[in-house]
mmCIF file of C-alpha atoms and ligand atoms in Angstrom:
data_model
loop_
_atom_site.group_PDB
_atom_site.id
_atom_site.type_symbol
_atom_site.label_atom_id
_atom_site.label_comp_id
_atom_site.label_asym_id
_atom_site.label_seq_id
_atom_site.Cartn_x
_atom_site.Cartn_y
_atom_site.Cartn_z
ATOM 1 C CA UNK A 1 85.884 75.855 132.688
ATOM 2 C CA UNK A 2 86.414 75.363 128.956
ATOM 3 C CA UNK A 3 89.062 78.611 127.488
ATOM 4 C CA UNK A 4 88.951 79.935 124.122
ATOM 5 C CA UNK A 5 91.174 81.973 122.755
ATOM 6 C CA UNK A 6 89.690 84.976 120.883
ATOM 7 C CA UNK A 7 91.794 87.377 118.572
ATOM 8 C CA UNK A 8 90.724 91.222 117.372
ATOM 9 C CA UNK A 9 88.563 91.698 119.583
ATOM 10 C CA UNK A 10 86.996 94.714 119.503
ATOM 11 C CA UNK A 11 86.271 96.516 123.073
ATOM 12 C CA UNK A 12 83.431 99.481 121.504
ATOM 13 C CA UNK A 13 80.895 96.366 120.083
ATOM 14 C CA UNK A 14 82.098 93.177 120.484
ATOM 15 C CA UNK A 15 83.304 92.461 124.198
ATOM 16 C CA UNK A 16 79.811 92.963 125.755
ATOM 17 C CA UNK A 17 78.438 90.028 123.631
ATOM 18 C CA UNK A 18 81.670 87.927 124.280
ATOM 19 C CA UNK A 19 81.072 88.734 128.201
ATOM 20 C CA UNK A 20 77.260 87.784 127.913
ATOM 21 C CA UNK A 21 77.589 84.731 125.472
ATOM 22 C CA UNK A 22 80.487 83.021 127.298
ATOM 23 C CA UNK A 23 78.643 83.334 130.140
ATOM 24 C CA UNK A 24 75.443 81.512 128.748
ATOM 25 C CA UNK A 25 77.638 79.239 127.525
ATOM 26 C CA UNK A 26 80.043 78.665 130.687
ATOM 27 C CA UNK A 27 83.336 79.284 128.921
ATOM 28 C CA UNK A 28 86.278 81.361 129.641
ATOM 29 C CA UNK A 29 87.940 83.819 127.395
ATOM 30 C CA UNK A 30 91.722 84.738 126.740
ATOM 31 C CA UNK A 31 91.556 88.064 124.674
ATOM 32 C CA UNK A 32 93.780 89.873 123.046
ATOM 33 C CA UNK A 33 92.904 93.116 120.323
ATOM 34 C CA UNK A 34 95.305 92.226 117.365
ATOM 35 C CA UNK A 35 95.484 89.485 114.814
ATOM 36 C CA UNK A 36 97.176 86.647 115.728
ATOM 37 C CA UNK A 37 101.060 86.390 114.800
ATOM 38 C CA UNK A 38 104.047 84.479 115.703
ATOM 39 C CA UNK A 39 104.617 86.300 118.774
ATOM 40 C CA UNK A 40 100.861 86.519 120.669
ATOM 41 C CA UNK A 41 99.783 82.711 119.584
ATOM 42 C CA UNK A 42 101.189 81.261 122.176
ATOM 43 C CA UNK A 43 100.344 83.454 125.199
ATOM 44 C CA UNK A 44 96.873 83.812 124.209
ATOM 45 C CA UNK A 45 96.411 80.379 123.586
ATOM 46 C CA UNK A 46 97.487 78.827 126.817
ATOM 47 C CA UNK A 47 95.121 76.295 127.963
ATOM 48 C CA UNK A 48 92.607 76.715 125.213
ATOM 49 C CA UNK A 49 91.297 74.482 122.568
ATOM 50 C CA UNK A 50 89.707 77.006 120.376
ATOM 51 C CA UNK A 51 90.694 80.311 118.842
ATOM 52 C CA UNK A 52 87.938 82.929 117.773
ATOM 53 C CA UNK A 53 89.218 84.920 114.835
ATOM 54 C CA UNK A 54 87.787 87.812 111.981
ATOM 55 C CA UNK A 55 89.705 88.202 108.448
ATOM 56 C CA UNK A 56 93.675 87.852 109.136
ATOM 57 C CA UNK A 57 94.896 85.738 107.090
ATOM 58 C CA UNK A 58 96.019 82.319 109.082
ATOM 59 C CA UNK A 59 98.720 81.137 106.729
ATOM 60 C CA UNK A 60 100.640 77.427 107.310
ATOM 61 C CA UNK A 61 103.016 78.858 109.396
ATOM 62 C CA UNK A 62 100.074 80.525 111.584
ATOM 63 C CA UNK A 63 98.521 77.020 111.416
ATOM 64 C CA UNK A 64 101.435 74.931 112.561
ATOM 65 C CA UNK A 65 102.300 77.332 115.829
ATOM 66 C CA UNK A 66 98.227 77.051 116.656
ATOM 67 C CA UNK A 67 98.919 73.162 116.552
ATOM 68 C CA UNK A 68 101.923 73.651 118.625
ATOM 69 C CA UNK A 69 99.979 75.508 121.226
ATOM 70 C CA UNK A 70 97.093 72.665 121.409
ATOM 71 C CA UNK A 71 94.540 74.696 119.264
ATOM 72 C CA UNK A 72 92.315 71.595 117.770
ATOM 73 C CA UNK A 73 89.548 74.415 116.431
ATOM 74 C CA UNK A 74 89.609 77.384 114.432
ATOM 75 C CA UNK A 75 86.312 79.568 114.390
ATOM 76 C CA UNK A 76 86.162 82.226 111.704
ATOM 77 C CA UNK A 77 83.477 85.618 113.286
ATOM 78 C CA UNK A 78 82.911 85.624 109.155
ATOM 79 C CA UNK A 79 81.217 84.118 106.264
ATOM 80 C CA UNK A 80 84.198 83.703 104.054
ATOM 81 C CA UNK A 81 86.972 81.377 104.861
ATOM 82 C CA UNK A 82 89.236 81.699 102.042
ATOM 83 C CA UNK A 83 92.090 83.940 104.803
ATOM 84 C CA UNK A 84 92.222 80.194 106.592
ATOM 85 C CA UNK A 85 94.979 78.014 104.725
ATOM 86 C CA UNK A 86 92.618 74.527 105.222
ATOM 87 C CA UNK A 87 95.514 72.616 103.594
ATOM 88 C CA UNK A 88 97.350 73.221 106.569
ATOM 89 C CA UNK A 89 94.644 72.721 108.669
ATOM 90 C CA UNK A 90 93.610 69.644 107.741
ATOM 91 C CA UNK A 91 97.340 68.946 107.816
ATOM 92 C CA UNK A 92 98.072 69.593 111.261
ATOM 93 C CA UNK A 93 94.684 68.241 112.598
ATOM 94 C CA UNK A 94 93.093 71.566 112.882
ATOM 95 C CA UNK A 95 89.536 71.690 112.262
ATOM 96 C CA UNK A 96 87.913 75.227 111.062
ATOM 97 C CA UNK A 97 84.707 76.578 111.395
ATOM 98 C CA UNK A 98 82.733 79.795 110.368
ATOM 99 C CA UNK A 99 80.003 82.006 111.463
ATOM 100 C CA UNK A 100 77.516 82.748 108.849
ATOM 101 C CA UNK A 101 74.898 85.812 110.067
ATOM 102 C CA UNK A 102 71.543 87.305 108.184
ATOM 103 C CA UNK A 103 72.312 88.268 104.537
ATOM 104 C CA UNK A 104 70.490 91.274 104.755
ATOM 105 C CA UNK A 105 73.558 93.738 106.227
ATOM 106 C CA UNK A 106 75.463 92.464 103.107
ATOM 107 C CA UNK A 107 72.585 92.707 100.418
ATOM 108 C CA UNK A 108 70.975 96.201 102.284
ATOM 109 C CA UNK A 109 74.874 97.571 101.426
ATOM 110 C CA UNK A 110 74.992 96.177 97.887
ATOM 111 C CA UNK A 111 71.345 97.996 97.190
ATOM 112 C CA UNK A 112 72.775 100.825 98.432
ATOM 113 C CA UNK A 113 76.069 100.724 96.497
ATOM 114 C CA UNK A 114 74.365 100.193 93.471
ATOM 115 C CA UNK A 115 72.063 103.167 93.677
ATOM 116 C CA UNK A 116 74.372 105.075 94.526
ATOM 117 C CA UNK A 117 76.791 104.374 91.300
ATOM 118 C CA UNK A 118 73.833 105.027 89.176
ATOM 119 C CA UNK A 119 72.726 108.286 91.187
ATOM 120 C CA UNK A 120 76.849 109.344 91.116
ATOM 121 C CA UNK A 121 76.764 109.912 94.933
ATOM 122 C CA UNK A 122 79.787 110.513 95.358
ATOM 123 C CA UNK A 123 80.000 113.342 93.247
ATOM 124 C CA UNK A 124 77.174 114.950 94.710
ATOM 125 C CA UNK A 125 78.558 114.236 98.325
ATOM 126 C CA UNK A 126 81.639 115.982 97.483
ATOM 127 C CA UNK A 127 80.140 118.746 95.345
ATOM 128 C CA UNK A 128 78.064 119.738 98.614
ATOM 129 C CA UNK A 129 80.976 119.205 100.880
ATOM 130 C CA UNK A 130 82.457 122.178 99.042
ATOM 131 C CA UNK A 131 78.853 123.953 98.422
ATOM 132 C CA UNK A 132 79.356 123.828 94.791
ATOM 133 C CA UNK A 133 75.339 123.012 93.827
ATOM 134 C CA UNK A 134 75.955 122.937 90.299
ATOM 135 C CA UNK A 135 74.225 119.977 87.910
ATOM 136 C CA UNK A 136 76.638 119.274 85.238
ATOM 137 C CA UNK A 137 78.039 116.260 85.586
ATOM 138 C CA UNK A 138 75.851 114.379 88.082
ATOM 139 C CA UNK A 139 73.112 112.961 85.659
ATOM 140 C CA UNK A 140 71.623 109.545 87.330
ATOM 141 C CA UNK A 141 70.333 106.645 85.729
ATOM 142 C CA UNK A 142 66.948 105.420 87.048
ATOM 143 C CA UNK A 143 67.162 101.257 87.938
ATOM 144 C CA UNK A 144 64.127 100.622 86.365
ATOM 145 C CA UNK A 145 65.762 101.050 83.206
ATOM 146 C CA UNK A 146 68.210 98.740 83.803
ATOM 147 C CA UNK A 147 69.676 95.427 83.434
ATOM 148 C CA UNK A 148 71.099 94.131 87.106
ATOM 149 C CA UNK A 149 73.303 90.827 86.593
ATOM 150 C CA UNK A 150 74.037 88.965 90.293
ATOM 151 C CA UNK A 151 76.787 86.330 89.949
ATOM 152 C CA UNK A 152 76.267 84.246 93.003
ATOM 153 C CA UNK A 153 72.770 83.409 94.179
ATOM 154 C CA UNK A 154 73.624 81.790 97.608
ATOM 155 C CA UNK A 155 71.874 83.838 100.407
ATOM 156 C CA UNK A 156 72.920 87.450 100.100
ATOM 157 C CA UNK A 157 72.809 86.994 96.259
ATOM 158 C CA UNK A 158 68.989 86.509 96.627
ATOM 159 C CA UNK A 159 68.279 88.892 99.288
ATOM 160 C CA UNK A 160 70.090 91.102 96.896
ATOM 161 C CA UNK A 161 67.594 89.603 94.053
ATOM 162 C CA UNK A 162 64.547 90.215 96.358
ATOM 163 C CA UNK A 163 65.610 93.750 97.421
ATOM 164 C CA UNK A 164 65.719 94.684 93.843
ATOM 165 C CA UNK A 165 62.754 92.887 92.681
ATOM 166 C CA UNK A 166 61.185 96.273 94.314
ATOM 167 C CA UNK A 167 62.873 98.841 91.853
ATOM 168 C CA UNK A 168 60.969 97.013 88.722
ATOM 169 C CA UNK A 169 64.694 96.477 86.731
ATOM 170 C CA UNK A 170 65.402 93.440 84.907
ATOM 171 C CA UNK A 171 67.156 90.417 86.565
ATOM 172 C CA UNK A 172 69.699 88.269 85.159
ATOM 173 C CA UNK A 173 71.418 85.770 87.088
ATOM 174 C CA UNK A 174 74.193 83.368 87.323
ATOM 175 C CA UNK A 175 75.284 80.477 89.672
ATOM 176 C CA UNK A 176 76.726 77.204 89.165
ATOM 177 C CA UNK A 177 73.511 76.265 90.606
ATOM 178 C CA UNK A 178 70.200 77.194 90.052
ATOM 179 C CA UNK A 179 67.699 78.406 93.181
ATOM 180 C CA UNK A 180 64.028 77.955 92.319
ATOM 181 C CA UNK A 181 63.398 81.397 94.745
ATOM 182 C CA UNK A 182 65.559 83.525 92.034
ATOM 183 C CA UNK A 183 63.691 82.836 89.310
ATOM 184 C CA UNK A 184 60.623 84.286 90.799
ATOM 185 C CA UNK A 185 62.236 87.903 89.590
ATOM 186 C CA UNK A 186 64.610 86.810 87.485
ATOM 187 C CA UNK A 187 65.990 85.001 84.768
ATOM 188 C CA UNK A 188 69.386 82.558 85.084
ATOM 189 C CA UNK A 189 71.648 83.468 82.035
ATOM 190 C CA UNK A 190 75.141 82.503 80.759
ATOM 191 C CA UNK A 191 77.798 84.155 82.405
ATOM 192 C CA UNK A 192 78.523 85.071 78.827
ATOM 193 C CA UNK A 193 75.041 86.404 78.450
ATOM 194 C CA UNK A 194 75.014 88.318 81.568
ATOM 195 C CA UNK A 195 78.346 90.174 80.449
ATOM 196 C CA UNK A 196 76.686 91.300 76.993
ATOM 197 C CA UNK A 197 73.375 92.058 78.786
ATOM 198 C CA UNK A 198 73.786 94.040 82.460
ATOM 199 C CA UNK A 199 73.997 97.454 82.872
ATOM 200 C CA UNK A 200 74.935 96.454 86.378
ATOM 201 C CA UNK A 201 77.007 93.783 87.909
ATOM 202 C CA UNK A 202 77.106 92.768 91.274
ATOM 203 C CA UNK A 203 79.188 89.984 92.693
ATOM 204 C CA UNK A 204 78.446 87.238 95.552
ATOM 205 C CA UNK A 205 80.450 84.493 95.175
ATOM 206 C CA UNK A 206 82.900 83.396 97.407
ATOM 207 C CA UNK A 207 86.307 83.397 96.039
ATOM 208 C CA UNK A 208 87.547 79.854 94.262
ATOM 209 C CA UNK A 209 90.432 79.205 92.445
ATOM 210 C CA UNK A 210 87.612 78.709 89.168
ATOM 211 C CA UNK A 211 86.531 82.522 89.979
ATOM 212 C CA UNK A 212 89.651 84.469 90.719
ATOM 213 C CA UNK A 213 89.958 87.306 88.619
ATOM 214 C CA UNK A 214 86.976 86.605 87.466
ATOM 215 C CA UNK A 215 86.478 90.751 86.126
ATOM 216 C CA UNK A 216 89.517 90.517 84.050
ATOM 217 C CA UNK A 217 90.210 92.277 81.020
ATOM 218 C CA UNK A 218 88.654 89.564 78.525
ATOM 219 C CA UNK A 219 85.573 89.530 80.442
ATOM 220 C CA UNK A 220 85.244 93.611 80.757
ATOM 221 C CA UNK A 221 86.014 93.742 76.491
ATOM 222 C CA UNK A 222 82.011 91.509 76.743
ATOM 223 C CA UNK A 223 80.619 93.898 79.174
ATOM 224 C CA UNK A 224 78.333 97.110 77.984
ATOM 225 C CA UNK A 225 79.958 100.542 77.361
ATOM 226 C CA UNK A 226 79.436 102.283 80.751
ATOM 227 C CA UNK A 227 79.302 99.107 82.990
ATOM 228 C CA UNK A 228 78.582 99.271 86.494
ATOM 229 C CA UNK A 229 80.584 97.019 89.078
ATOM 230 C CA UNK A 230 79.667 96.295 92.284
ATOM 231 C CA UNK A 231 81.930 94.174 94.513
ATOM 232 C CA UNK A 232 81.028 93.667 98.214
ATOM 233 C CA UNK A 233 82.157 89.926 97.909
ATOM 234 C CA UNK A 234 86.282 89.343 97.698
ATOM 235 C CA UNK A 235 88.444 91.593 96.028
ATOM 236 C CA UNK A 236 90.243 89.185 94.099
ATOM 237 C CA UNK A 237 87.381 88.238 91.899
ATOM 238 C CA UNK A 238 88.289 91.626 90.377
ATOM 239 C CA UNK A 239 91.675 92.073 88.254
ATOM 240 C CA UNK A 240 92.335 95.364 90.138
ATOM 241 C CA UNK A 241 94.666 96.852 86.921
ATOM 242 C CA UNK A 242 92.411 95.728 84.094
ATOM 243 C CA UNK A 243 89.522 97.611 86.429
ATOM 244 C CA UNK A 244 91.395 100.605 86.623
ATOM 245 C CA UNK A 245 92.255 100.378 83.185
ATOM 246 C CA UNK A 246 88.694 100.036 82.111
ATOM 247 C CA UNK A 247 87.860 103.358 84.442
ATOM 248 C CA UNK A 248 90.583 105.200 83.059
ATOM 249 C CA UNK A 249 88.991 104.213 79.318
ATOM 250 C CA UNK A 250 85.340 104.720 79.902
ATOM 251 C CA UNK A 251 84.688 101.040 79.697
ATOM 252 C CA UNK A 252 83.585 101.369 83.146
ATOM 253 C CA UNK A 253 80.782 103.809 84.206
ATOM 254 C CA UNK A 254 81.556 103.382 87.855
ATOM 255 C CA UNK A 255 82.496 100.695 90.564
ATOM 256 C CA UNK A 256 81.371 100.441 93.904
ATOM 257 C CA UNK A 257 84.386 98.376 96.049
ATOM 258 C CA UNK A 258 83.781 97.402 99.430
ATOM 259 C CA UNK A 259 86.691 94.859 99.204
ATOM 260 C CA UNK A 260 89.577 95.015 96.908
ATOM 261 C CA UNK A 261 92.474 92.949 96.509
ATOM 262 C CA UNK A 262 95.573 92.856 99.015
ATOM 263 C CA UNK A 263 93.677 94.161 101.389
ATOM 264 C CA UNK A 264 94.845 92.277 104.659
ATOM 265 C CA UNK A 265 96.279 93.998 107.102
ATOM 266 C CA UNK A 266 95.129 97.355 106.045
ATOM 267 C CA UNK A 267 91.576 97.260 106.694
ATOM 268 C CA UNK A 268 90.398 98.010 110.410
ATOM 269 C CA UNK A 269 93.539 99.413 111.418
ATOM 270 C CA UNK A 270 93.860 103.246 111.506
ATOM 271 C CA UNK A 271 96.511 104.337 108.999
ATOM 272 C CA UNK A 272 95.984 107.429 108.314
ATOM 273 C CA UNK A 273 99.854 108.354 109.069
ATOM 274 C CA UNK A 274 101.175 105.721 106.837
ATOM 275 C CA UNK A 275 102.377 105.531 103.995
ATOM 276 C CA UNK A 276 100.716 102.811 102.068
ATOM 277 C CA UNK A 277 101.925 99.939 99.261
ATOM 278 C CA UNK A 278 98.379 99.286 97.801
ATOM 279 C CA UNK A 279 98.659 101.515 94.872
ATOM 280 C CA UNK A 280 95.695 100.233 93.413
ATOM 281 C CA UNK A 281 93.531 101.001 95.930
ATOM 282 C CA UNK A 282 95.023 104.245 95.904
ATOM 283 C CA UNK A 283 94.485 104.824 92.720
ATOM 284 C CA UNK A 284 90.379 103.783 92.870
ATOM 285 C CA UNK A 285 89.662 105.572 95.722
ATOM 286 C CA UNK A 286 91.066 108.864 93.636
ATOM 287 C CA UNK A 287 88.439 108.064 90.672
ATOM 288 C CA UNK A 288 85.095 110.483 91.061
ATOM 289 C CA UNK A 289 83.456 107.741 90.051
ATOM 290 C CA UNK A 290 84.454 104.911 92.504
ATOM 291 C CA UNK A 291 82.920 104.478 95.715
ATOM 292 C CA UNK A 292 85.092 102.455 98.188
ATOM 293 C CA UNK A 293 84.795 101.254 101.040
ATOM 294 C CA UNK A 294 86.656 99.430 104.203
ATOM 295 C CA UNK A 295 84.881 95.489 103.814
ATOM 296 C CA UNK A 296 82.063 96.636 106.261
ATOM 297 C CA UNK A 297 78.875 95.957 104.152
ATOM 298 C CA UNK A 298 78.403 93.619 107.025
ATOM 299 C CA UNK A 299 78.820 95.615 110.061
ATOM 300 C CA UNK A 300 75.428 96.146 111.439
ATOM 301 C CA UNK A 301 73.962 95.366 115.306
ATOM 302 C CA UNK A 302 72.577 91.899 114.423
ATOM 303 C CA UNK A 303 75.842 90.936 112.549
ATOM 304 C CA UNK A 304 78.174 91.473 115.812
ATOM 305 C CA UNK A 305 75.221 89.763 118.517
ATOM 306 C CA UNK A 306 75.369 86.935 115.803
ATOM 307 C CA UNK A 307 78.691 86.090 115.224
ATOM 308 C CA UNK A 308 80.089 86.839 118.969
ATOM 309 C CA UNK A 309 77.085 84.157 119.799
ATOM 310 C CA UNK A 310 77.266 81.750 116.483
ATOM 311 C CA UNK A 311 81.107 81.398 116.719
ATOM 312 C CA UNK A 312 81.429 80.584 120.540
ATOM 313 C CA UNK A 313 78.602 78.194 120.205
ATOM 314 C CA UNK A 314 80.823 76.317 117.641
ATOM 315 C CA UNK A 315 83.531 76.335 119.836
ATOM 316 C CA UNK A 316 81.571 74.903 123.015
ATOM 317 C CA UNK A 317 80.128 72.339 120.594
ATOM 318 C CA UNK A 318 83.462 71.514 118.913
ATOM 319 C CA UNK A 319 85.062 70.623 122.903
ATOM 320 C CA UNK A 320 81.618 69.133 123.641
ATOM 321 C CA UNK A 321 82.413 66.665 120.600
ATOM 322 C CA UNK A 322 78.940 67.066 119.713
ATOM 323 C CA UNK A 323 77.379 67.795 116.123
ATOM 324 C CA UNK A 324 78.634 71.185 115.033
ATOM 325 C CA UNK A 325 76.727 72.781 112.179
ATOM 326 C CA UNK A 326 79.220 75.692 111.625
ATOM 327 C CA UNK A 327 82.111 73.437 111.291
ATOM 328 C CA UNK A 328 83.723 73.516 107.566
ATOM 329 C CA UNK A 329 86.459 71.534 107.704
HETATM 330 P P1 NAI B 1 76.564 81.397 99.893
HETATM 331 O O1 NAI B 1 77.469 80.236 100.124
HETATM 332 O O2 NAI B 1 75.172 81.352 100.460
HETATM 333 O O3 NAI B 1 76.426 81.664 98.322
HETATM 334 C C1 NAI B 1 77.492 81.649 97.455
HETATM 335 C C2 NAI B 1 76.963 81.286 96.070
HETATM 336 O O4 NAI B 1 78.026 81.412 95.161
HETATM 337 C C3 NAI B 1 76.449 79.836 95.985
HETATM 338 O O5 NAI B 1 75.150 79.844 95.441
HETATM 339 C C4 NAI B 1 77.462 79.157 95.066
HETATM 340 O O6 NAI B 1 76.895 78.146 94.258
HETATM 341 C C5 NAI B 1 77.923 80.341 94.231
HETATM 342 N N1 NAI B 1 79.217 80.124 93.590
HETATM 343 C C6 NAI B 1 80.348 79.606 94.114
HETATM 344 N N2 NAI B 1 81.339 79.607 93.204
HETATM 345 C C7 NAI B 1 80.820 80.154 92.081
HETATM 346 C C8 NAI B 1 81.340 80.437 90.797
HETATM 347 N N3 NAI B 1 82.600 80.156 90.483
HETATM 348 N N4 NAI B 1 80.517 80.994 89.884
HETATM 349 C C9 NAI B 1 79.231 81.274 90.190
HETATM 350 N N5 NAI B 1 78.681 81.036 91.381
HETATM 351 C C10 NAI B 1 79.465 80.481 92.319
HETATM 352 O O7 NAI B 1 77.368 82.669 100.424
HETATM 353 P P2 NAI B 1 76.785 84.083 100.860
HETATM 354 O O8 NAI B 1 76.441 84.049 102.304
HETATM 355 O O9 NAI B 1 75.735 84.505 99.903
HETATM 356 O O10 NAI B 1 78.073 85.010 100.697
HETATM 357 C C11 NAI B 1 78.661 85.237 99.433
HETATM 358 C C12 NAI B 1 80.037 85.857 99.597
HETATM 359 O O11 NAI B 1 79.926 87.186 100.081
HETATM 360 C C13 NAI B 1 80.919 85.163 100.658
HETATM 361 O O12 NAI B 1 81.567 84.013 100.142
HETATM 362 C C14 NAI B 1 81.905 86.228 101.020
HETATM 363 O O13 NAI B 1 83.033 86.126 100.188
HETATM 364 C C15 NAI B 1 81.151 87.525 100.721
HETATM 365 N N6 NAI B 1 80.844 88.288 101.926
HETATM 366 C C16 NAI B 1 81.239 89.601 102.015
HETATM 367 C C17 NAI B 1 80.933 90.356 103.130
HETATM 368 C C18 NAI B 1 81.261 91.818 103.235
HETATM 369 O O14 NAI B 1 81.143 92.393 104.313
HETATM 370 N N7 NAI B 1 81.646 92.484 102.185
HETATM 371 C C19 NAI B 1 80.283 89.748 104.277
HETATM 372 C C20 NAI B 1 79.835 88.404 104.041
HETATM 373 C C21 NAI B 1 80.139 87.697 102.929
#
């Protein structure tokens, strides 16, 4: 039976889809719950051709011990594949692929984010936390009033884009390339015109070298007094300092973060003993008017079924040598 070698798995959601799955599929599994490291490579690896991973970033030296230990396939249980060096895959013969679900977790999220910047949420959640019931302070904005700007109209970009279409605001949009679908409810702007012109901006890109720090304090000096930013794509598109800068001036209205930068190795762990180095995101999730959260805007039922199911699939198909649509590199 073909083995594959799957990392972080999670016991409370994902093993009863890798149990059913690799049985449809007639593979065995070597598990293990962390990320992989220099240590548990090669144990879990032995006799396997594949390795199953999430968002730990699989640097060249990762890369060259999965070579050593026969891996010839890589599949990411994400959309984004910017944690996978593919430099050194492609280097050491290692092929990656990824495991893209429904947009609609991510875009539901980013709806939800936004409304609740404008709606100051998590004031109110903390006012009534303490029973204080007072109204100062926690004016909203209604979105119908207001200019949304989406940078990045791949799929959750336009979900996002059709969810909105619902709240009667006014769409701008940006992508390298234009989608015929967006322009239904909105318009495709500059990125310089979409900086001047949105109340709100929310981000779905993935993270290039082009876009990387893409928020940066240039770009927030051509953004609106009282912006709103909304990031559920990858925290590096954001300058982290020039956004807390901008909070700490008023530039910014609010943020909504549910990825920020550095954030490997602290997010799904429990750390609630430790003592942490990412003093920005200390720092944000201090601000009344940030709302952050642990890169989860995907985490819903359908998204574990999918990618438990999409990225095994990929794997079988990869040993199989047969087409494999998921395959990236
Ligand atoms: P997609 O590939 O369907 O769309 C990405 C869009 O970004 C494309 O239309 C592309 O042309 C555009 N793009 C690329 N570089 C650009 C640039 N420099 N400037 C403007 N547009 C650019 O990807 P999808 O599925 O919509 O996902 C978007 C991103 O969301 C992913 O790359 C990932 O980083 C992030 N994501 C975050 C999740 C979370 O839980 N927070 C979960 C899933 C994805």
């Amino acid at each position: 039976m073909k083995k594959v070698a799957v990392f972080n798995l999670r016991e409370f959601d994902e093993a009863e889809w890798f149990e059913k799955y690799a049985g449809d599929l007639g593979l065995e599994l070597s598990t293990c719950p962390d990320a992989p490291d220099m240590d548990n490579i090669a144990s879990v690896t032995e006799g396997c051709e594949c390795a199953d991973i999430i968002t730990s970033q699989i640097t060249r030296e990762l890369m060259a011990e999965f070579a050593r230990n026969g891996i010839r396939y890589i599949t990411t249980r994400t959309i984004g594949y910017d944690h996978v060096d593919l430099e050194a895959a492609r280097e050491f013969g290692i092929h990656v692929g990824n495991a893209p679900y429904g947009p609609n977790g991510v875009a539901d999220y980013t709806v939800m984010l936004i409304l609740m910047s404008i709606r100051k949420m998590k004031r109110i959640l903390e006012r009534t936390n303490i029973q204080d019931y007072t109204l100062e302070g926690i004016q909203g904005r209604e979105l119908k009033d207001l200019t949304v700007g989406v940078i990045g109209t791949g799929r959750i970009g336009r979900t996002v884009i059709s969810n909105l279409s619902g709240f009667g605001c006014r769409i701008l949009a940006y992508d390298l390339y234009e989608n015929e679908e967006v322009k239904r409810y909105g318009q495709y702007v500059s990125l310089e015109e979409l900086w001047r012109e949105a109340d709100v901006i929310t981000m779905h890109t993935p993270l290039t070298e082009e876009n990387f720090h893409l928020v940066n304090e240039k770009t927030l000096s051509q953004m609106k007094d009282g912006v709103v930013i909304v990031n559920t794509a990858r925290g590096a598109l954001i300058d982290s300092e020039a956004l807390i800068a901008g909070i700490e001036n008023g530039k910014i209205g609010a943020a909504a973060l549910d990825v920020v930068e550095n954030e490997f190795g602290l997010y799904y762990y429990d750390h609630k003993s430790d003592v942490l180095s990412n003093r920005e995101l200390a720092i944000l999730r201090g601000f009344p008017n940030v709302t952050v959260s642990h890169h989860m805007a995907f985490y819903t039922d359908n998204y574990t079924k999918t990618v438990v199911r999409d990225s095994l699939s990929s794997c079988k198909l990869f040993m199989e040598g047969k087409k494999n649509p998921w395959e990236v590199c």
